[in-house]
Amino acid sequence: MIHPSNKTAINLAINFFKGNYALSFAAIAILFVISLLNFIPIIGIFFLISYAIFSLSIQIYFAKAIEEIENEEDMEDIAASTKIGEFLNKYFSTAAGGFSGLLIIGILLSILIGILLAAFGSTSISIEQMQGMNEEQIAMTLASTYSIPVLIISLLIGFLFYIFPGVMGYIMSSNDFNEAFKNSFLLLNPKFWSRTFNKKYFLLILFWSIIITIATILLFFLSATVILIPIVIILGYLLSLYNAAIYIFSKELLK
């Protein structure tokens, strides 16, 4: 595999885009249509799930291509020979496995957070007692009640955010639904956590998090102008490819 770095990841995403504009614009158009169907009542949830799986499938295709190349320029050749059907569907089953596992983990964590907040909230004063307080007193009471659980939750989310790229790397290296599903639970595996405590992985994720934060803020402000929405969509697509490269690089640094 080529040298893992944030710069390399960015170059690979750009080279893939340049290698086959028709492929990328077709994928963007299909995902955009599916995202619009999310707003249909009741059945919209089906399209929401489909969007997530197709997006992950595209990332997996790109990530697996990275494992096969020896230099950044080779990515253009891979893009040029890729058909839209295989780009979207070749790793759909693997993507579905990874998505299913992460969805279950997300539900479990949501329940855990809910229990934590409820446990601390039960020690709070009643609504009747609050009625005799002013806004400042109520704010101070709520802050003192929930400061500890909010701190715990924030640290938990931050830690999982650090571990997440490595887990995604293993999901993207999976060969089928079952393997991807199983690998998603590495997010809850303490033995896996210990492998992420190395300098190379830390630096890769540190700079990735900075880039992701800046890019997200930029896309947010650009999306406020309707005429710039197409640019936002294209940049979002490139960002997803960049993320996929970081994920597969993360996995390599954990070997």
PDB file of C-alpha atoms in Angstrom:
ATOM      1  CA  MET A   1       0.000   0.000   0.000  1.00  0.00           C
ATOM      2  CA  ILE A   2       1.119   3.557  -0.660  1.00  0.00           C
ATOM      3  CA  HIS A   3       2.292   5.776   2.208  1.00  0.00           C
ATOM      4  CA  PRO A   4      -0.631   6.525   4.576  1.00  0.00           C
ATOM      5  CA  SER A   5      -1.108  10.234   5.244  1.00  0.00           C
ATOM      6  CA  ASN A   6      -3.806  12.876   5.091  1.00  0.00           C
ATOM      7  CA  LYS A   7      -2.167  14.460   2.050  1.00  0.00           C
ATOM      8  CA  THR A   8      -2.159  11.133   0.233  1.00  0.00           C
ATOM      9  CA  ALA A   9      -5.815  10.580   1.137  1.00  0.00           C
ATOM     10  CA  ILE A  10      -6.776  13.957  -0.320  1.00  0.00           C
ATOM     11  CA  ASN A  11      -4.799  13.320  -3.516  1.00  0.00           C
ATOM     12  CA  LEU A  12      -6.382   9.890  -3.968  1.00  0.00           C
ATOM     13  CA  ALA A  13      -9.893  11.313  -3.642  1.00  0.00           C
ATOM     14  CA  ILE A  14      -9.140  14.025  -6.208  1.00  0.00           C
ATOM     15  CA  ASN A  15      -7.456  11.587  -8.610  1.00  0.00           C
ATOM     16  CA  PHE A  16     -10.431   9.220  -8.484  1.00  0.00           C
ATOM     17  CA  PHE A  17     -12.780  12.109  -9.220  1.00  0.00           C
ATOM     18  CA  LYS A  18     -10.631  13.313 -12.130  1.00  0.00           C
ATOM     19  CA  GLY A  19     -10.212   9.794 -13.488  1.00  0.00           C
ATOM     20  CA  ASN A  20     -13.895   9.430 -14.333  1.00  0.00           C
ATOM     21  CA  TYR A  21     -16.070  12.532 -14.008  1.00  0.00           C
ATOM     22  CA  ALA A  22     -19.079  10.724 -15.491  1.00  0.00           C
ATOM     23  CA  LEU A  23     -18.875   7.987 -12.841  1.00  0.00           C
ATOM     24  CA  SER A  24     -18.653  10.430  -9.946  1.00  0.00           C
ATOM     25  CA  PHE A  25     -21.436  12.702 -11.194  1.00  0.00           C
ATOM     26  CA  ALA A  26     -23.676   9.687 -11.832  1.00  0.00           C
ATOM     27  CA  ALA A  27     -23.066   8.421  -8.289  1.00  0.00           C
ATOM     28  CA  ILE A  28     -23.689  11.879  -6.853  1.00  0.00           C
ATOM     29  CA  ALA A  29     -26.940  12.208  -8.818  1.00  0.00           C
ATOM     30  CA  ILE A  30     -28.218   8.804  -7.682  1.00  0.00           C
ATOM     31  CA  LEU A  31     -27.401   9.476  -4.039  1.00  0.00           C
ATOM     32  CA  PHE A  32     -29.022  12.910  -4.275  1.00  0.00           C
ATOM     33  CA  VAL A  33     -32.256  11.437  -5.621  1.00  0.00           C
ATOM     34  CA  ILE A  34     -32.287   8.782  -2.896  1.00  0.00           C
ATOM     35  CA  SER A  35     -31.725  11.493  -0.271  1.00  0.00           C
ATOM     36  CA  LEU A  36     -34.747  13.409  -1.571  1.00  0.00           C
ATOM     37  CA  LEU A  37     -36.882  10.270  -1.238  1.00  0.00           C
ATOM     38  CA  ASN A  38     -36.027  10.243   2.474  1.00  0.00           C
ATOM     39  CA  PHE A  39     -38.738  12.864   2.992  1.00  0.00           C
ATOM     40  CA  ILE A  40     -41.549  10.573   1.830  1.00  0.00           C
ATOM     41  CA  PRO A  41     -43.718   9.726   4.865  1.00  0.00           C
ATOM     42  CA  ILE A  42     -43.372   6.213   6.322  1.00  0.00           C
ATOM     43  CA  ILE A  43     -41.368   4.622   3.471  1.00  0.00           C
ATOM     44  CA  GLY A  44     -38.795   7.422   3.687  1.00  0.00           C
ATOM     45  CA  ILE A  45     -36.938   5.431   6.353  1.00  0.00           C
ATOM     46  CA  PHE A  46     -36.272   2.736   3.723  1.00  0.00           C
ATOM     47  CA  PHE A  47     -34.589   5.278   1.447  1.00  0.00           C
ATOM     48  CA  LEU A  48     -32.685   6.748   4.386  1.00  0.00           C
ATOM     49  CA  ILE A  49     -31.191   3.324   5.134  1.00  0.00           C
ATOM     50  CA  SER A  50     -30.566   2.720   1.429  1.00  0.00           C
ATOM     51  CA  TYR A  51     -28.707   6.020   1.162  1.00  0.00           C
ATOM     52  CA  ALA A  52     -26.460   5.122   4.099  1.00  0.00           C
ATOM     53  CA  ILE A  53     -25.649   1.670   2.697  1.00  0.00           C
ATOM     54  CA  PHE A  54     -25.021   2.879  -0.868  1.00  0.00           C
ATOM     55  CA  SER A  55     -22.756   5.639   0.451  1.00  0.00           C
ATOM     56  CA  LEU A  56     -20.790   3.134   2.514  1.00  0.00           C
ATOM     57  CA  SER A  57     -20.646   0.747  -0.450  1.00  0.00           C
ATOM     58  CA  ILE A  58     -19.013   3.478  -2.551  1.00  0.00           C
ATOM     59  CA  GLN A  59     -16.492   4.163   0.194  1.00  0.00           C
ATOM     60  CA  ILE A  60     -15.658   0.469   0.470  1.00  0.00           C
ATOM     61  CA  TYR A  61     -15.086   0.228  -3.283  1.00  0.00           C
ATOM     62  CA  PHE A  62     -12.714   3.192  -3.118  1.00  0.00           C
ATOM     63  CA  ALA A  63     -10.945   1.867  -0.005  1.00  0.00           C
ATOM     64  CA  LYS A  64     -10.361  -1.571  -1.525  1.00  0.00           C
ATOM     65  CA  ALA A  65      -8.963   0.098  -4.642  1.00  0.00           C
ATOM     66  CA  ILE A  66      -6.393   1.854  -2.453  1.00  0.00           C
ATOM     67  CA  GLU A  67      -5.153  -1.519  -1.220  1.00  0.00           C
ATOM     68  CA  GLU A  68      -4.386  -2.536  -4.816  1.00  0.00           C
ATOM     69  CA  ILE A  69      -2.413   0.488  -6.054  1.00  0.00           C
ATOM     70  CA  GLU A  70       1.260   1.379  -5.737  1.00  0.00           C
ATOM     71  CA  ASN A  71       1.078   5.113  -6.461  1.00  0.00           C
ATOM     72  CA  GLU A  72      -1.500   7.894  -6.377  1.00  0.00           C
ATOM     73  CA  GLU A  73      -1.784   8.163 -10.171  1.00  0.00           C
ATOM     74  CA  ASP A  74      -3.053   4.575 -10.423  1.00  0.00           C
ATOM     75  CA  MET A  75      -6.317   5.709  -8.850  1.00  0.00           C
ATOM     76  CA  GLU A  76      -7.238   7.576 -12.041  1.00  0.00           C
ATOM     77  CA  ASP A  77      -6.914   4.351 -14.039  1.00  0.00           C
ATOM     78  CA  ILE A  78      -9.117   2.465 -11.594  1.00  0.00           C
ATOM     79  CA  ALA A  79     -11.774   5.174 -11.801  1.00  0.00           C
ATOM     80  CA  ALA A  80     -11.623   5.162 -15.617  1.00  0.00           C
ATOM     81  CA  SER A  81     -12.338   1.419 -15.740  1.00  0.00           C
ATOM     82  CA  THR A  82     -15.122   1.480 -13.121  1.00  0.00           C
ATOM     83  CA  LYS A  83     -18.777   1.144 -14.112  1.00  0.00           C
ATOM     84  CA  ILE A  84     -21.526   2.812 -12.122  1.00  0.00           C
ATOM     85  CA  GLY A  85     -23.226  -0.516 -11.372  1.00  0.00           C
ATOM     86  CA  GLU A  86     -20.216  -2.078  -9.690  1.00  0.00           C
ATOM     87  CA  PHE A  87     -19.335   1.204  -7.991  1.00  0.00           C
ATOM     88  CA  LEU A  88     -22.681   1.218  -6.201  1.00  0.00           C
ATOM     89  CA  ASN A  89     -23.422  -2.485  -5.810  1.00  0.00           C
ATOM     90  CA  LYS A  90     -20.213  -4.535  -5.729  1.00  0.00           C
ATOM     91  CA  TYR A  91     -19.812  -4.197  -1.966  1.00  0.00           C
ATOM     92  CA  PHE A  92     -23.449  -3.518  -1.063  1.00  0.00           C
ATOM     93  CA  SER A  93     -23.672  -6.670   1.087  1.00  0.00           C
ATOM     94  CA  THR A  94     -20.495  -5.775   2.973  1.00  0.00           C
ATOM     95  CA  ALA A  95     -21.772  -2.245   3.486  1.00  0.00           C
ATOM     96  CA  ALA A  96     -25.091  -3.589   4.773  1.00  0.00           C
ATOM     97  CA  GLY A  97     -23.250  -5.739   7.315  1.00  0.00           C
ATOM     98  CA  GLY A  98     -21.174  -2.829   8.578  1.00  0.00           C
ATOM     99  CA  PHE A  99     -24.193  -0.537   8.711  1.00  0.00           C
ATOM    100  CA  SER A 100     -26.262  -3.099  10.632  1.00  0.00           C
ATOM    101  CA  GLY A 101     -23.555  -3.591  13.234  1.00  0.00           C
ATOM    102  CA  LEU A 102     -22.976   0.132  13.714  1.00  0.00           C
ATOM    103  CA  LEU A 103     -26.733   0.710  13.945  1.00  0.00           C
ATOM    104  CA  ILE A 104     -27.037  -1.807  16.776  1.00  0.00           C
ATOM    105  CA  ILE A 105     -24.079  -0.223  18.575  1.00  0.00           C
ATOM    106  CA  GLY A 106     -25.659   3.212  18.122  1.00  0.00           C
ATOM    107  CA  ILE A 107     -28.916   1.984  19.662  1.00  0.00           C
ATOM    108  CA  LEU A 108     -27.095   0.397  22.611  1.00  0.00           C
ATOM    109  CA  LEU A 109     -25.099   3.568  23.259  1.00  0.00           C
ATOM    110  CA  SER A 110     -28.262   5.685  23.051  1.00  0.00           C
ATOM    111  CA  ILE A 111     -29.905   3.468  25.673  1.00  0.00           C
ATOM    112  CA  LEU A 112     -26.806   3.715  27.870  1.00  0.00           C
ATOM    113  CA  ILE A 113     -26.761   7.516  27.594  1.00  0.00           C
ATOM    114  CA  GLY A 114     -30.487   7.665  28.339  1.00  0.00           C
ATOM    115  CA  ILE A 115     -30.043   5.527  31.471  1.00  0.00           C
ATOM    116  CA  LEU A 116     -27.134   7.706  32.607  1.00  0.00           C
ATOM    117  CA  LEU A 117     -29.089  10.929  32.177  1.00  0.00           C
ATOM    118  CA  ALA A 118     -32.170   9.449  33.832  1.00  0.00           C
ATOM    119  CA  ALA A 119     -30.138   8.248  36.809  1.00  0.00           C
ATOM    120  CA  PHE A 120     -28.706  11.688  37.462  1.00  0.00           C
ATOM    121  CA  GLY A 121     -31.956  13.420  36.597  1.00  0.00           C
ATOM    122  CA  SER A 122     -33.799  11.431  39.261  1.00  0.00           C
ATOM    123  CA  THR A 123     -31.763  13.230  41.905  1.00  0.00           C
ATOM    124  CA  SER A 124     -32.821  16.635  40.615  1.00  0.00           C
ATOM    125  CA  ILE A 125     -35.415  18.811  42.268  1.00  0.00           C
ATOM    126  CA  SER A 126     -39.069  18.550  41.271  1.00  0.00           C
ATOM    127  CA  ILE A 127     -40.987  20.853  38.953  1.00  0.00           C
ATOM    128  CA  GLU A 128     -42.861  22.225  41.949  1.00  0.00           C
ATOM    129  CA  GLN A 129     -39.596  23.288  43.562  1.00  0.00           C
ATOM    130  CA  MET A 130     -38.433  24.930  40.342  1.00  0.00           C
ATOM    131  CA  GLN A 131     -41.544  27.083  40.225  1.00  0.00           C
ATOM    132  CA  GLY A 132     -40.197  29.070  43.139  1.00  0.00           C
ATOM    133  CA  MET A 133     -36.866  29.779  41.416  1.00  0.00           C
ATOM    134  CA  ASN A 134     -35.796  32.377  38.922  1.00  0.00           C
ATOM    135  CA  GLU A 135     -34.200  31.468  35.544  1.00  0.00           C
ATOM    136  CA  GLU A 136     -30.643  31.798  36.862  1.00  0.00           C
ATOM    137  CA  GLN A 137     -31.330  29.459  39.775  1.00  0.00           C
ATOM    138  CA  ILE A 138     -32.967  26.896  37.485  1.00  0.00           C
ATOM    139  CA  ALA A 139     -29.997  27.044  35.088  1.00  0.00           C
ATOM    140  CA  MET A 140     -27.541  26.547  37.942  1.00  0.00           C
ATOM    141  CA  THR A 141     -29.543  23.614  39.303  1.00  0.00           C
ATOM    142  CA  LEU A 142     -29.704  21.859  35.938  1.00  0.00           C
ATOM    143  CA  ALA A 143     -26.012  22.532  35.314  1.00  0.00           C
ATOM    144  CA  SER A 144     -25.005  21.031  38.664  1.00  0.00           C
ATOM    145  CA  THR A 145     -27.260  18.009  38.084  1.00  0.00           C
ATOM    146  CA  TYR A 146     -26.183  17.134  34.562  1.00  0.00           C
ATOM    147  CA  SER A 147     -22.587  18.389  34.460  1.00  0.00           C
ATOM    148  CA  ILE A 148     -21.120  15.022  35.460  1.00  0.00           C
ATOM    149  CA  PRO A 149     -23.145  12.856  33.006  1.00  0.00           C
ATOM    150  CA  VAL A 150     -22.573  15.371  30.195  1.00  0.00           C
ATOM    151  CA  LEU A 151     -18.830  15.249  30.892  1.00  0.00           C
ATOM    152  CA  ILE A 152     -18.849  11.439  30.912  1.00  0.00           C
ATOM    153  CA  ILE A 153     -20.869  11.304  27.689  1.00  0.00           C
ATOM    154  CA  SER A 154     -18.595  13.852  25.998  1.00  0.00           C
ATOM    155  CA  LEU A 155     -15.486  11.860  26.919  1.00  0.00           C
ATOM    156  CA  LEU A 156     -17.123   8.645  25.706  1.00  0.00           C
ATOM    157  CA  ILE A 157     -18.111  10.163  22.358  1.00  0.00           C
ATOM    158  CA  GLY A 158     -14.671  11.711  21.930  1.00  0.00           C
ATOM    159  CA  PHE A 159     -12.959   8.396  22.631  1.00  0.00           C
ATOM    160  CA  LEU A 160     -15.223   6.476  20.240  1.00  0.00           C
ATOM    161  CA  PHE A 161     -14.599   9.153  17.589  1.00  0.00           C
ATOM    162  CA  TYR A 162     -10.876   8.433  17.965  1.00  0.00           C
ATOM    163  CA  ILE A 163     -11.382   4.665  17.654  1.00  0.00           C
ATOM    164  CA  PHE A 164     -13.968   4.881  14.854  1.00  0.00           C
ATOM    165  CA  PRO A 165     -11.614   5.297  11.824  1.00  0.00           C
ATOM    166  CA  GLY A 166      -9.743   2.122  12.719  1.00  0.00           C
ATOM    167  CA  VAL A 167     -12.998   0.187  13.078  1.00  0.00           C
ATOM    168  CA  MET A 168     -14.215   1.508   9.735  1.00  0.00           C
ATOM    169  CA  GLY A 169     -10.945   0.381   8.171  1.00  0.00           C
ATOM    170  CA  TYR A 170     -11.626  -3.191   9.248  1.00  0.00           C
ATOM    171  CA  ILE A 171     -15.225  -2.983   8.056  1.00  0.00           C
ATOM    172  CA  MET A 172     -14.013  -1.806   4.640  1.00  0.00           C
ATOM    173  CA  SER A 173     -11.500  -4.642   4.443  1.00  0.00           C
ATOM    174  CA  SER A 174     -14.252  -7.191   5.090  1.00  0.00           C
ATOM    175  CA  ASN A 175     -15.332  -9.590   2.363  1.00  0.00           C
ATOM    176  CA  ASP A 176     -18.993 -10.158   3.177  1.00  0.00           C
ATOM    177  CA  PHE A 177     -21.941  -9.191   5.371  1.00  0.00           C
ATOM    178  CA  ASN A 178     -21.017 -11.384   8.337  1.00  0.00           C
ATOM    179  CA  GLU A 179     -17.387 -10.277   8.485  1.00  0.00           C
ATOM    180  CA  ALA A 180     -18.310  -6.604   8.242  1.00  0.00           C
ATOM    181  CA  PHE A 181     -21.014  -7.040  10.899  1.00  0.00           C
ATOM    182  CA  LYS A 182     -18.552  -8.738  13.238  1.00  0.00           C
ATOM    183  CA  ASN A 183     -15.826  -6.143  12.656  1.00  0.00           C
ATOM    184  CA  SER A 184     -18.164  -3.285  13.535  1.00  0.00           C
ATOM    185  CA  PHE A 185     -18.179  -4.527  17.152  1.00  0.00           C
ATOM    186  CA  LEU A 186     -14.458  -3.832  17.401  1.00  0.00           C
ATOM    187  CA  LEU A 187     -15.694  -0.424  18.517  1.00  0.00           C
ATOM    188  CA  LEU A 188     -16.562  -2.045  21.861  1.00  0.00           C
ATOM    189  CA  ASN A 189     -13.455  -4.222  22.131  1.00  0.00           C
ATOM    190  CA  PRO A 190     -10.897  -3.042  24.763  1.00  0.00           C
ATOM    191  CA  LYS A 191      -8.134  -5.132  23.130  1.00  0.00           C
ATOM    192  CA  PHE A 192      -8.726  -3.242  19.898  1.00  0.00           C
ATOM    193  CA  TRP A 193      -8.676   0.095  21.746  1.00  0.00           C
ATOM    194  CA  SER A 194      -5.156  -0.595  23.032  1.00  0.00           C
ATOM    195  CA  ARG A 195      -3.890  -1.021  19.470  1.00  0.00           C
ATOM    196  CA  THR A 196      -4.913   2.541  18.620  1.00  0.00           C
ATOM    197  CA  PHE A 197      -2.577   3.999  21.223  1.00  0.00           C
ATOM    198  CA  ASN A 198       0.356   4.447  18.877  1.00  0.00           C
ATOM    199  CA  LYS A 199       1.982   7.599  17.552  1.00  0.00           C
ATOM    200  CA  LYS A 200       1.342   7.072  13.826  1.00  0.00           C
ATOM    201  CA  TYR A 201      -2.359   6.352  14.294  1.00  0.00           C
ATOM    202  CA  PHE A 202      -2.742   9.267  16.720  1.00  0.00           C
ATOM    203  CA  LEU A 203      -1.160  11.788  14.327  1.00  0.00           C
ATOM    204  CA  LEU A 204      -3.174  10.539  11.349  1.00  0.00           C
ATOM    205  CA  ILE A 205      -6.452  10.878  13.267  1.00  0.00           C
ATOM    206  CA  LEU A 206      -5.473  14.184  14.862  1.00  0.00           C
ATOM    207  CA  PHE A 207      -4.927  15.917  11.512  1.00  0.00           C
ATOM    208  CA  TRP A 208      -7.945  14.128  10.024  1.00  0.00           C
ATOM    209  CA  SER A 209     -10.184  15.478  12.795  1.00  0.00           C
ATOM    210  CA  ILE A 210      -8.887  19.010  12.189  1.00  0.00           C
ATOM    211  CA  ILE A 211      -9.502  18.738   8.441  1.00  0.00           C
ATOM    212  CA  ILE A 212     -12.967  17.241   8.963  1.00  0.00           C
ATOM    213  CA  THR A 213     -13.922  20.008  11.397  1.00  0.00           C
ATOM    214  CA  ILE A 214     -12.796  22.780   9.043  1.00  0.00           C
ATOM    215  CA  ALA A 215     -14.451  21.114   6.041  1.00  0.00           C
ATOM    216  CA  THR A 216     -17.740  20.650   7.915  1.00  0.00           C
ATOM    217  CA  ILE A 217     -17.828  24.309   8.958  1.00  0.00           C
ATOM    218  CA  LEU A 218     -17.014  25.380   5.397  1.00  0.00           C
ATOM    219  CA  LEU A 219     -19.738  23.190   3.892  1.00  0.00           C
ATOM    220  CA  PHE A 220     -22.236  24.493   6.443  1.00  0.00           C
ATOM    221  CA  PHE A 221     -21.663  28.104   5.445  1.00  0.00           C
ATOM    222  CA  LEU A 222     -21.580  27.321   1.716  1.00  0.00           C
ATOM    223  CA  SER A 223     -24.897  25.464   1.956  1.00  0.00           C
ATOM    224  CA  ALA A 224     -26.565  28.688   3.159  1.00  0.00           C
ATOM    225  CA  THR A 225     -26.346  29.974  -0.429  1.00  0.00           C
ATOM    226  CA  VAL A 226     -28.642  28.064  -2.792  1.00  0.00           C
ATOM    227  CA  ILE A 227     -26.497  28.660  -5.865  1.00  0.00           C
ATOM    228  CA  LEU A 228     -23.558  26.967  -4.127  1.00  0.00           C
ATOM    229  CA  ILE A 229     -25.456  23.779  -3.238  1.00  0.00           C
ATOM    230  CA  PRO A 230     -24.004  21.828  -6.236  1.00  0.00           C
ATOM    231  CA  ILE A 231     -20.501  22.694  -5.041  1.00  0.00           C
ATOM    232  CA  VAL A 232     -21.402  21.575  -1.521  1.00  0.00           C
ATOM    233  CA  ILE A 233     -22.633  18.221  -2.854  1.00  0.00           C
ATOM    234  CA  ILE A 234     -19.458  17.640  -4.886  1.00  0.00           C
ATOM    235  CA  LEU A 235     -17.217  18.613  -1.972  1.00  0.00           C
ATOM    236  CA  GLY A 236     -19.239  16.329   0.302  1.00  0.00           C
ATOM    237  CA  TYR A 237     -18.660  13.453  -2.119  1.00  0.00           C
ATOM    238  CA  LEU A 238     -14.913  14.135  -2.218  1.00  0.00           C
ATOM    239  CA  LEU A 239     -14.910  14.331   1.570  1.00  0.00           C
ATOM    240  CA  SER A 240     -16.496  10.876   1.776  1.00  0.00           C
ATOM    241  CA  LEU A 241     -13.744   9.438  -0.451  1.00  0.00           C
ATOM    242  CA  TYR A 242     -11.112  11.175   1.659  1.00  0.00           C
ATOM    243  CA  ASN A 243     -12.664   9.634   4.778  1.00  0.00           C
ATOM    244  CA  ALA A 244     -12.574   6.177   3.190  1.00  0.00           C
ATOM    245  CA  ALA A 245      -8.857   6.583   2.479  1.00  0.00           C
ATOM    246  CA  ILE A 246      -8.214   7.620   6.090  1.00  0.00           C
ATOM    247  CA  TYR A 247     -10.185   4.623   7.335  1.00  0.00           C
ATOM    248  CA  ILE A 248      -8.165   2.112   5.318  1.00  0.00           C
ATOM    249  CA  PHE A 249      -4.921   3.864   6.270  1.00  0.00           C
ATOM    250  CA  SER A 250      -5.963   3.660   9.935  1.00  0.00           C
ATOM    251  CA  LYS A 251      -6.418  -0.071   9.645  1.00  0.00           C
ATOM    252  CA  GLU A 252      -2.960  -0.468   8.147  1.00  0.00           C
ATOM    253  CA  LEU A 253      -1.406   1.470  11.026  1.00  0.00           C
ATOM    254  CA  LEU A 254      -3.017  -0.904  13.528  1.00  0.00           C
ATOM    255  CA  LYS A 255      -1.397  -4.066  12.171  1.00  0.00           C
TER     256      LYS A 255
END
